[in-house]
Amino acid sequence: MTDVLHLQSRAYPLHHSLPVLALESVTVPGHGELRPFTGELGTLAYNPDFTIELDLTGLITAKITLPGTEIVGCHARILRAGSILVAYALRHDVDLRQLSLHELDAFDARINRELREADSSLLTAVLTAAVRSGLIKDLVLRPDLALSGEQAPVDRRSARYNCHFVTPAPPWQPDPRVPTLSSGPACRVLLPYTYAWDADPGTELLDLLTMTEPTDIAVAQQSLLVGALVGGRRILADLAAGKARSVDVHAFRRFLDGVWSDYHHLDSYRIESTQNHRSTYLAARESIALDGTHERADKLLGYVGSSLLAASSQRAEALDTRLNRVAASLAMVTAAAFGLDAVGFLLPDVSLGIRISAVAGLITLTAAGVIAVVLPRRARRAPADAEPEPADPPPGRPPAGEPRPRPGRRIVLPAPRPSPLALPDDRPDGAPPHPSGAGSGPPGL
């Protein structure tokens, strides 16, 4: 058998909790019903990890056709650790064994792009139906997605995918830039996220998905971190723009708890899996630089948390200032009321005009105090270190510091020396000179 089965496994980050047993059916409006069933990760040697499986072949093939490509199967696996794996099995009219490695990579990227554009609405409908039916519970959205009102709880930019080429004796050799990695006996790492498998392409799809589990677990971890990075950058952009709607420290903390919980749940695969699959998993995570992504995500998310705390403290300080002003205003009103009572007690027999004058004076003072307390104060003083501008000298008198001319004697002042930082002719007067002498322009990138 010389044909090649092309597998594409996408990982979507989703923080949720799964029920113990799957539902009998899930109705997708406009697309019929899906019957989920319970599965498990078949490469674990110790503690089992259950999954929920969905066969999407009928739904996808009824709506999507690609010229020169046959969609053999489409399968979704909902992992317990907050990720969804969507795997396509494809056959092509092109003989993939005759392509070079880089032609194969470009071909795979084009197919993936076309599939993602075609199945976006379908996968969104399936995910929405799974959430509404209770198949996916306790969904925790990214703070930026929840605040922006996005319908899809998964950002497409967070998705990552692996491509697999299943064929006997794969003819492609690893790219020279890929370090020499010790993977499983049937796996060959061609490029980051690209693998060749020495296996029969006619094997059942579920068995092939079990074979590719180690690499798909690694890409699921990568998608979790990328989703957190995308959300963190979005929150930082909102904070930089002064948008107060993103300042929710508690929502961000819950989101981070879900990210790290799911990430380390999947990270336990390195000690829970069998020996051959463990070596494939370690080779996959090293080729995609998963540890480097983990370090960058840890730093960025820590910085986002500090920025959120600072923004929250700023809001609390502003609120305290307003409350203090209100309290001061109430104190002044209370003092005015006490003053009126004192006037009425001390001056019981005065005329009506004097009483009206006293009441009007107290009310005026109270209103002035309230206005002075409630209205924001503006800085009216110049900075202490600012030097006062010299006043113009009276006509006929020379400025201070210059010698006063005597009658009958002329004072000759030395000619001014040209400054080494003199302004060029093409720059307006008053523009600061560029320190490097290269002229004005944006800073180096």
mmCIF file of N, CA and C in Angstrom, residues 78-181:
data_model
loop_
_atom_site.group_PDB
_atom_site.id
_atom_site.type_symbol
_atom_site.label_atom_id
_atom_site.label_comp_id
_atom_site.label_asym_id
_atom_site.label_seq_id
_atom_site.Cartn_x
_atom_site.Cartn_y
_atom_site.Cartn_z
ATOM 1 N N ILE A 78 -13.192 15.727 23.390
ATOM 2 C CA ILE A 78 -13.249 16.716 24.459
ATOM 3 C C ILE A 78 -12.469 16.155 25.641
ATOM 4 N N LEU A 79 -11.321 16.756 25.916
ATOM 5 C CA LEU A 79 -10.478 16.293 27.003
ATOM 6 C C LEU A 79 -10.971 16.854 28.331
ATOM 7 N N ARG A 80 -10.631 16.145 29.382
ATOM 8 C CA ARG A 80 -11.028 16.604 30.703
ATOM 9 C C ARG A 80 -10.245 17.857 31.110
ATOM 10 N N ALA A 81 -9.096 18.048 30.537
ATOM 11 C CA ALA A 81 -8.216 19.153 30.931
ATOM 12 C C ALA A 81 -8.445 20.397 30.093
ATOM 13 N N GLY A 82 -9.669 20.716 29.767
ATOM 14 C CA GLY A 82 -9.976 21.999 29.153
ATOM 15 C C GLY A 82 -9.495 22.192 27.741
ATOM 16 N N SER A 83 -9.475 21.153 26.938
ATOM 17 C CA SER A 83 -9.079 21.274 25.541
ATOM 18 C C SER A 83 -9.986 20.411 24.682
ATOM 19 N N ILE A 84 -10.129 20.821 23.436
ATOM 20 C CA ILE A 84 -10.894 20.053 22.451
ATOM 21 C C ILE A 84 -9.972 19.783 21.267
ATOM 22 N N LEU A 85 -9.844 18.522 20.904
ATOM 23 C CA LEU A 85 -9.050 18.110 19.753
ATOM 24 C C LEU A 85 -9.988 17.754 18.613
ATOM 25 N N VAL A 86 -9.811 18.401 17.479
ATOM 26 C CA VAL A 86 -10.603 18.118 16.270
ATOM 27 C C VAL A 86 -9.637 17.568 15.233
ATOM 28 N N ALA A 87 -9.866 16.319 14.802
ATOM 29 C CA ALA A 87 -8.952 15.633 13.885
ATOM 30 C C ALA A 87 -9.650 15.360 12.557
ATOM 31 N N TYR A 88 -8.985 15.692 11.459
ATOM 32 C CA TYR A 88 -9.447 15.398 10.105
ATOM 33 C C TYR A 88 -8.576 14.294 9.519
ATOM 34 N N ALA A 89 -9.209 13.373 8.824
ATOM 35 C CA ALA A 89 -8.506 12.360 8.035
ATOM 36 C C ALA A 89 -8.791 12.655 6.560
ATOM 37 N N LEU A 90 -7.735 12.874 5.777
ATOM 38 C CA LEU A 90 -7.876 13.356 4.402
ATOM 39 C C LEU A 90 -7.083 12.474 3.445
ATOM 40 N N ARG A 91 -7.614 12.347 2.236
ATOM 41 C CA ARG A 91 -6.895 11.722 1.130
ATOM 42 C C ARG A 91 -6.924 12.687 -0.049
ATOM 43 N N HIS A 92 -5.825 12.727 -0.804
ATOM 44 C CA HIS A 92 -5.683 13.696 -1.874
ATOM 45 C C HIS A 92 -5.389 12.999 -3.192
ATOM 46 N N ASP A 93 -5.770 13.691 -4.275
ATOM 47 C CA ASP A 93 -5.435 13.192 -5.600
ATOM 48 C C ASP A 93 -3.938 13.303 -5.884
ATOM 49 N N VAL A 94 -3.270 14.216 -5.198
ATOM 50 C CA VAL A 94 -1.828 14.400 -5.382
ATOM 51 C C VAL A 94 -1.084 13.288 -4.650
ATOM 52 N N ASP A 95 -0.047 12.774 -5.278
ATOM 53 C CA ASP A 95 0.797 11.769 -4.636
ATOM 54 C C ASP A 95 1.758 12.482 -3.687
ATOM 55 N N LEU A 96 1.450 12.436 -2.403
ATOM 56 C CA LEU A 96 2.237 13.176 -1.414
ATOM 57 C C LEU A 96 3.654 12.624 -1.261
ATOM 58 N N ARG A 97 3.855 11.364 -1.609
ATOM 59 C CA ARG A 97 5.190 10.783 -1.463
ATOM 60 C C ARG A 97 6.184 11.373 -2.462
ATOM 61 N N GLN A 98 5.682 11.964 -3.521
ATOM 62 C CA GLN A 98 6.564 12.555 -4.523
ATOM 63 C C GLN A 98 6.937 14.007 -4.208
ATOM 64 N N LEU A 99 6.333 14.572 -3.176
ATOM 65 C CA LEU A 99 6.619 15.959 -2.821
ATOM 66 C C LEU A 99 7.827 16.032 -1.898
ATOM 67 N N SER A 100 8.569 17.116 -2.034
ATOM 68 C CA SER A 100 9.643 17.362 -1.080
ATOM 69 C C SER A 100 9.040 17.792 0.252
ATOM 70 N N LEU A 101 9.901 17.878 1.262
ATOM 71 C CA LEU A 101 9.392 18.204 2.597
ATOM 72 C C LEU A 101 8.771 19.590 2.632
ATOM 73 N N HIS A 102 9.381 20.559 2.017
ATOM 74 C CA HIS A 102 8.851 21.921 2.059
ATOM 75 C C HIS A 102 7.623 22.061 1.157
ATOM 76 N N GLU A 103 7.550 21.348 0.063
ATOM 77 C CA GLU A 103 6.321 21.323 -0.724
ATOM 78 C C GLU A 103 5.201 20.660 0.059
ATOM 79 N N LEU A 104 5.532 19.622 0.795
ATOM 80 C CA LEU A 104 4.535 18.955 1.634
ATOM 81 C C LEU A 104 4.021 19.894 2.721
ATOM 82 N N ASP A 105 4.920 20.652 3.314
ATOM 83 C CA ASP A 105 4.524 21.594 4.358
ATOM 84 C C ASP A 105 3.620 22.694 3.807
ATOM 85 N N ALA A 106 3.955 23.237 2.639
ATOM 86 C CA ALA A 106 3.117 24.270 2.029
ATOM 87 C C ALA A 106 1.755 23.716 1.635
ATOM 88 N N PHE A 107 1.722 22.479 1.138
ATOM 89 C CA PHE A 107 0.451 21.844 0.777
ATOM 90 C C PHE A 107 -0.427 21.674 2.012
ATOM 91 N N ASP A 108 0.158 21.217 3.099
ATOM 92 C CA ASP A 108 -0.605 21.029 4.336
ATOM 93 C C ASP A 108 -1.145 22.357 4.862
ATOM 94 N N ALA A 109 -0.333 23.426 4.809
ATOM 95 C CA ALA A 109 -0.790 24.728 5.291
ATOM 96 C C ALA A 109 -1.967 25.242 4.471
ATOM 97 N N ARG A 110 -1.935 25.031 3.166
ATOM 98 C CA ARG A 110 -3.053 25.482 2.329
ATOM 99 C C ARG A 110 -4.335 24.717 2.651
ATOM 100 N N ILE A 111 -4.239 23.412 2.813
ATOM 101 C CA ILE A 111 -5.422 22.612 3.142
ATOM 102 C C ILE A 111 -5.996 23.029 4.496
ATOM 103 N N ASN A 112 -5.113 23.257 5.460
ATOM 104 C CA ASN A 112 -5.588 23.664 6.779
ATOM 105 C C ASN A 112 -6.289 25.008 6.730
ATOM 106 N N ARG A 113 -5.757 25.935 5.965
ATOM 107 C CA ARG A 113 -6.376 27.256 5.858
ATOM 108 C C ARG A 113 -7.756 27.149 5.219
ATOM 109 N N GLU A 114 -7.885 26.338 4.189
ATOM 110 C CA GLU A 114 -9.182 26.185 3.536
ATOM 111 C C GLU A 114 -10.189 25.506 4.458
ATOM 112 N N LEU A 115 -9.742 24.512 5.208
ATOM 113 C CA LEU A 115 -10.657 23.835 6.126
ATOM 114 C C LEU A 115 -11.107 24.755 7.250
ATOM 115 N N ARG A 116 -10.195 25.532 7.790
ATOM 116 C CA ARG A 116 -10.565 26.416 8.898
ATOM 117 C C ARG A 116 -11.549 27.487 8.451
ATOM 118 N N GLU A 117 -11.396 27.969 7.233
ATOM 119 C CA GLU A 117 -12.363 28.942 6.738
ATOM 120 C C GLU A 117 -13.720 28.299 6.484
ATOM 121 N N ALA A 118 -13.717 27.036 6.087
ATOM 122 C CA ALA A 118 -14.981 26.382 5.736
ATOM 123 C C ALA A 118 -15.736 25.870 6.959
ATOM 124 N N ASP A 119 -15.032 25.397 7.990
ATOM 125 C CA ASP A 119 -15.738 24.755 9.099
ATOM 126 C C ASP A 119 -15.885 25.646 10.323
ATOM 127 N N SER A 120 -15.540 26.924 10.225
ATOM 128 C CA SER A 120 -15.593 27.801 11.394
ATOM 129 C C SER A 120 -16.998 27.880 11.978
ATOM 130 N N SER A 121 -17.990 28.153 11.122
ATOM 131 C CA SER A 121 -19.365 28.272 11.617
ATOM 132 C C SER A 121 -19.900 26.935 12.123
ATOM 133 N N LEU A 122 -19.506 25.826 11.478
ATOM 134 C CA LEU A 122 -19.988 24.514 11.908
ATOM 135 C C LEU A 122 -19.456 24.145 13.294
ATOM 136 N N LEU A 123 -18.169 24.343 13.507
ATOM 137 C CA LEU A 123 -17.598 24.015 14.805
ATOM 138 C C LEU A 123 -18.133 24.938 15.894
ATOM 139 N N THR A 124 -18.393 26.197 15.559
ATOM 140 C CA THR A 124 -18.995 27.104 16.537
ATOM 141 C C THR A 124 -20.391 26.642 16.920
ATOM 142 N N ALA A 125 -21.169 26.175 15.943
ATOM 143 C CA ALA A 125 -22.514 25.676 16.238
ATOM 144 C C ALA A 125 -22.458 24.422 17.107
ATOM 145 N N VAL A 126 -21.510 23.532 16.826
ATOM 146 C CA VAL A 126 -21.381 22.311 17.632
ATOM 147 C C VAL A 126 -20.981 22.649 19.065
ATOM 148 N N LEU A 127 -20.039 23.555 19.222
ATOM 149 C CA LEU A 127 -19.592 23.927 20.562
ATOM 150 C C LEU A 127 -20.702 24.624 21.341
ATOM 151 N N THR A 128 -21.432 25.511 20.688
ATOM 152 C CA THR A 128 -22.541 26.193 21.357
ATOM 153 C C THR A 128 -23.613 25.206 21.780
ATOM 154 N N ALA A 129 -23.920 24.235 20.910
ATOM 155 C CA ALA A 129 -24.923 23.221 21.264
ATOM 156 C C ALA A 129 -24.441 22.357 22.421
ATOM 157 N N ALA A 130 -23.144 22.032 22.458
ATOM 158 C CA ALA A 130 -22.612 21.221 23.555
ATOM 159 C C ALA A 130 -22.699 21.966 24.878
ATOM 160 N N VAL A 131 -22.493 23.274 24.864
ATOM 161 C CA VAL A 131 -22.590 24.059 26.093
ATOM 162 C C VAL A 131 -24.040 24.169 26.542
ATOM 163 N N ARG A 132 -24.949 24.429 25.606
ATOM 164 C CA ARG A 132 -26.355 24.596 25.976
ATOM 165 C C ARG A 132 -26.985 23.298 26.455
ATOM 166 N N SER A 133 -26.556 22.179 25.904
ATOM 167 C CA SER A 133 -27.133 20.897 26.298
ATOM 168 C C SER A 133 -26.576 20.370 27.615
ATOM 169 N N GLY A 134 -25.530 20.963 28.128
ATOM 170 C CA GLY A 134 -24.921 20.495 29.365
ATOM 171 C C GLY A 134 -23.808 19.500 29.177
ATOM 172 N N LEU A 135 -23.444 19.216 27.926
ATOM 173 C CA LEU A 135 -22.324 18.312 27.697
ATOM 174 C C LEU A 135 -21.019 18.934 28.197
ATOM 175 N N ILE A 136 -20.884 20.242 28.034
ATOM 176 C CA ILE A 136 -19.762 21.004 28.583
ATOM 177 C C ILE A 136 -20.324 21.922 29.653
ATOM 178 N N LYS A 137 -19.810 21.799 30.867
ATOM 179 C CA LYS A 137 -20.318 22.561 31.998
ATOM 180 C C LYS A 137 -19.230 23.452 32.574
ATOM 181 N N ASP A 138 -19.704 24.437 33.366
ATOM 182 C CA ASP A 138 -18.809 25.337 34.104
ATOM 183 C C ASP A 138 -17.763 25.958 33.178
ATOM 184 N N LEU A 139 -18.244 26.500 32.088
ATOM 185 C CA LEU A 139 -17.345 27.100 31.109
ATOM 186 C C LEU A 139 -16.771 28.403 31.659
ATOM 187 N N VAL A 140 -15.464 28.538 31.629
ATOM 188 C CA VAL A 140 -14.776 29.746 32.090
ATOM 189 C C VAL A 140 -14.171 30.426 30.867
ATOM 190 N N LEU A 141 -14.708 31.592 30.528
ATOM 191 C CA LEU A 141 -14.224 32.304 29.353
ATOM 192 C C LEU A 141 -13.048 33.193 29.713
ATOM 193 N N ARG A 142 -12.260 33.492 28.700
ATOM 194 C CA ARG A 142 -11.228 34.495 28.878
ATOM 195 C C ARG A 142 -11.885 35.822 29.218
ATOM 196 N N PRO A 143 -11.286 36.623 30.106
ATOM 197 C CA PRO A 143 -11.932 37.896 30.477
ATOM 198 C C PRO A 143 -12.213 38.796 29.292
ATOM 199 N N ASP A 144 -11.298 38.867 28.326
ATOM 200 C CA ASP A 144 -11.524 39.760 27.189
ATOM 201 C C ASP A 144 -12.643 39.244 26.294
ATOM 202 N N LEU A 145 -12.792 37.907 26.161
ATOM 203 C CA LEU A 145 -13.891 37.371 25.360
ATOM 204 C C LEU A 145 -15.228 37.584 26.060
ATOM 205 N N ALA A 146 -15.249 37.385 27.380
ATOM 206 C CA ALA A 146 -16.501 37.550 28.119
ATOM 207 C C ALA A 146 -16.971 38.999 28.107
ATOM 208 N N LEU A 147 -16.033 39.948 28.223
ATOM 209 C CA LEU A 147 -16.406 41.351 28.265
ATOM 210 C C LEU A 147 -16.794 41.889 26.900
ATOM 211 N N SER A 148 -16.216 41.346 25.840
ATOM 212 C CA SER A 148 -16.528 41.839 24.499
ATOM 213 C C SER A 148 -17.772 41.193 23.902
ATOM 214 N N GLY A 149 -18.371 40.218 24.610
ATOM 215 C CA GLY A 149 -19.606 39.618 24.140
ATOM 216 C C GLY A 149 -19.460 38.711 22.945
ATOM 217 N N GLU A 150 -18.313 38.070 22.802
ATOM 218 C CA GLU A 150 -18.110 37.169 21.678
ATOM 219 C C GLU A 150 -19.045 35.966 21.795
ATOM 220 N N GLN A 151 -19.620 35.533 20.680
ATOM 221 C CA GLN A 151 -20.491 34.365 20.702
ATOM 222 C C GLN A 151 -19.696 33.078 20.866
ATOM 223 N N ALA A 152 -18.578 32.971 20.163
ATOM 224 C CA ALA A 152 -17.757 31.763 20.264
ATOM 225 C C ALA A 152 -16.850 31.872 21.475
ATOM 226 N N PRO A 153 -16.886 30.924 22.401
ATOM 227 C CA PRO A 153 -16.028 31.013 23.587
ATOM 228 C C PRO A 153 -14.575 30.678 23.309
ATOM 229 N N VAL A 154 -14.216 30.395 22.060
ATOM 230 C CA VAL A 154 -12.838 30.058 21.699
ATOM 231 C C VAL A 154 -12.368 31.052 20.645
ATOM 232 N N ASP A 155 -11.232 31.665 20.892
ATOM 233 C CA ASP A 155 -10.631 32.561 19.917
ATOM 234 C C ASP A 155 -9.832 31.720 18.923
ATOM 235 N N ARG A 156 -10.081 31.910 17.635
ATOM 236 C CA ARG A 156 -9.408 31.106 16.613
ATOM 237 C C ARG A 156 -7.902 31.314 16.617
ATOM 238 N N ARG A 157 -7.461 32.481 17.087
ATOM 239 C CA ARG A 157 -6.027 32.731 17.128
ATOM 240 C C ARG A 157 -5.323 31.846 18.151
ATOM 241 N N SER A 158 -6.079 31.285 19.083
ATOM 242 C CA SER A 158 -5.478 30.428 20.105
ATOM 243 C C SER A 158 -5.259 29.003 19.619
ATOM 244 N N ALA A 159 -5.900 28.618 18.525
ATOM 245 C CA ALA A 159 -5.827 27.230 18.062
ATOM 246 C C ALA A 159 -4.449 26.939 17.476
ATOM 247 N N ARG A 160 -3.969 25.731 17.717
ATOM 248 C CA ARG A 160 -2.741 25.226 17.111
ATOM 249 C C ARG A 160 -3.035 23.838 16.558
ATOM 250 N N TYR A 161 -2.264 23.408 15.564
ATOM 251 C CA TYR A 161 -2.572 22.113 14.978
ATOM 252 C C TYR A 161 -1.299 21.377 14.620
ATOM 253 N N ASN A 162 -1.410 20.053 14.628
ATOM 254 C CA ASN A 162 -0.370 19.153 14.144
ATOM 255 C C ASN A 162 -0.810 18.555 12.822
ATOM 256 N N CYS A 163 0.141 18.253 11.958
ATOM 257 C CA CYS A 163 -0.171 17.499 10.757
ATOM 258 C C CYS A 163 0.629 16.197 10.781
ATOM 259 N N HIS A 164 -0.029 15.121 10.383
ATOM 260 C CA HIS A 164 0.562 13.784 10.409
ATOM 261 C C HIS A 164 0.397 13.160 9.022
ATOM 262 N N PHE A 165 1.429 12.478 8.570
ATOM 263 C CA PHE A 165 1.382 11.752 7.298
ATOM 264 C C PHE A 165 1.652 10.283 7.614
ATOM 265 N N VAL A 166 0.611 9.487 7.459
ATOM 266 C CA VAL A 166 0.673 8.068 7.811
ATOM 267 C C VAL A 166 0.883 7.272 6.528
ATOM 268 N N THR A 167 2.018 6.598 6.424
ATOM 269 C CA THR A 167 2.338 5.795 5.248
ATOM 270 C C THR A 167 3.468 4.835 5.600
ATOM 271 N N PRO A 168 3.526 3.674 4.973
ATOM 272 C CA PRO A 168 4.651 2.764 5.244
ATOM 273 C C PRO A 168 5.967 3.347 4.728
ATOM 274 N N ALA A 169 7.014 3.241 5.524
ATOM 275 C CA ALA A 169 8.357 3.722 5.170
ATOM 276 C C ALA A 169 8.305 5.136 4.616
ATOM 277 N N PRO A 170 8.008 6.134 5.438
ATOM 278 C CA PRO A 170 7.900 7.512 4.947
ATOM 279 C C PRO A 170 9.179 7.942 4.233
ATOM 280 N N PRO A 171 9.060 8.556 3.060
ATOM 281 C CA PRO A 171 10.263 8.921 2.291
ATOM 282 C C PRO A 171 10.893 10.237 2.713
ATOM 283 N N TRP A 172 10.258 11.018 3.583
ATOM 284 C CA TRP A 172 10.753 12.350 3.917
ATOM 285 C C TRP A 172 11.741 12.267 5.084
ATOM 286 N N GLN A 173 12.790 13.065 4.980
ATOM 287 C CA GLN A 173 13.779 13.149 6.032
ATOM 288 C C GLN A 173 13.555 14.431 6.843
ATOM 289 N N PRO A 174 13.904 14.413 8.127
ATOM 290 C CA PRO A 174 13.706 15.608 8.961
ATOM 291 C C PRO A 174 14.476 16.804 8.421
ATOM 292 N N ASP A 175 13.925 17.964 8.657
ATOM 293 C CA ASP A 175 14.599 19.197 8.267
ATOM 294 C C ASP A 175 15.908 19.330 9.047
ATOM 295 N N PRO A 176 16.985 19.787 8.396
ATOM 296 C CA PRO A 176 18.275 19.887 9.117
ATOM 297 C C PRO A 176 18.238 20.826 10.310
ATOM 298 N N ARG A 177 17.313 21.799 10.303
ATOM 299 C CA ARG A 177 17.241 22.731 11.425
ATOM 300 C C ARG A 177 16.587 22.127 12.653
ATOM 301 N N VAL A 178 15.896 20.993 12.495
ATOM 302 C CA VAL A 178 15.270 20.335 13.632
ATOM 303 C C VAL A 178 16.332 19.532 14.376
ATOM 304 N N PRO A 179 16.465 19.719 15.687
ATOM 305 C CA PRO A 179 17.485 18.950 16.419
ATOM 306 C C PRO A 179 17.180 17.456 16.391
ATOM 307 N N THR A 180 18.204 16.675 16.521
ATOM 308 C CA THR A 180 18.037 15.225 16.541
ATOM 309 C C THR A 180 17.326 14.821 17.820
ATOM 310 N N LEU A 181 16.137 14.272 17.668
ATOM 311 C CA LEU A 181 15.301 13.933 18.807
ATOM 312 C C LEU A 181 15.006 12.442 18.795
#
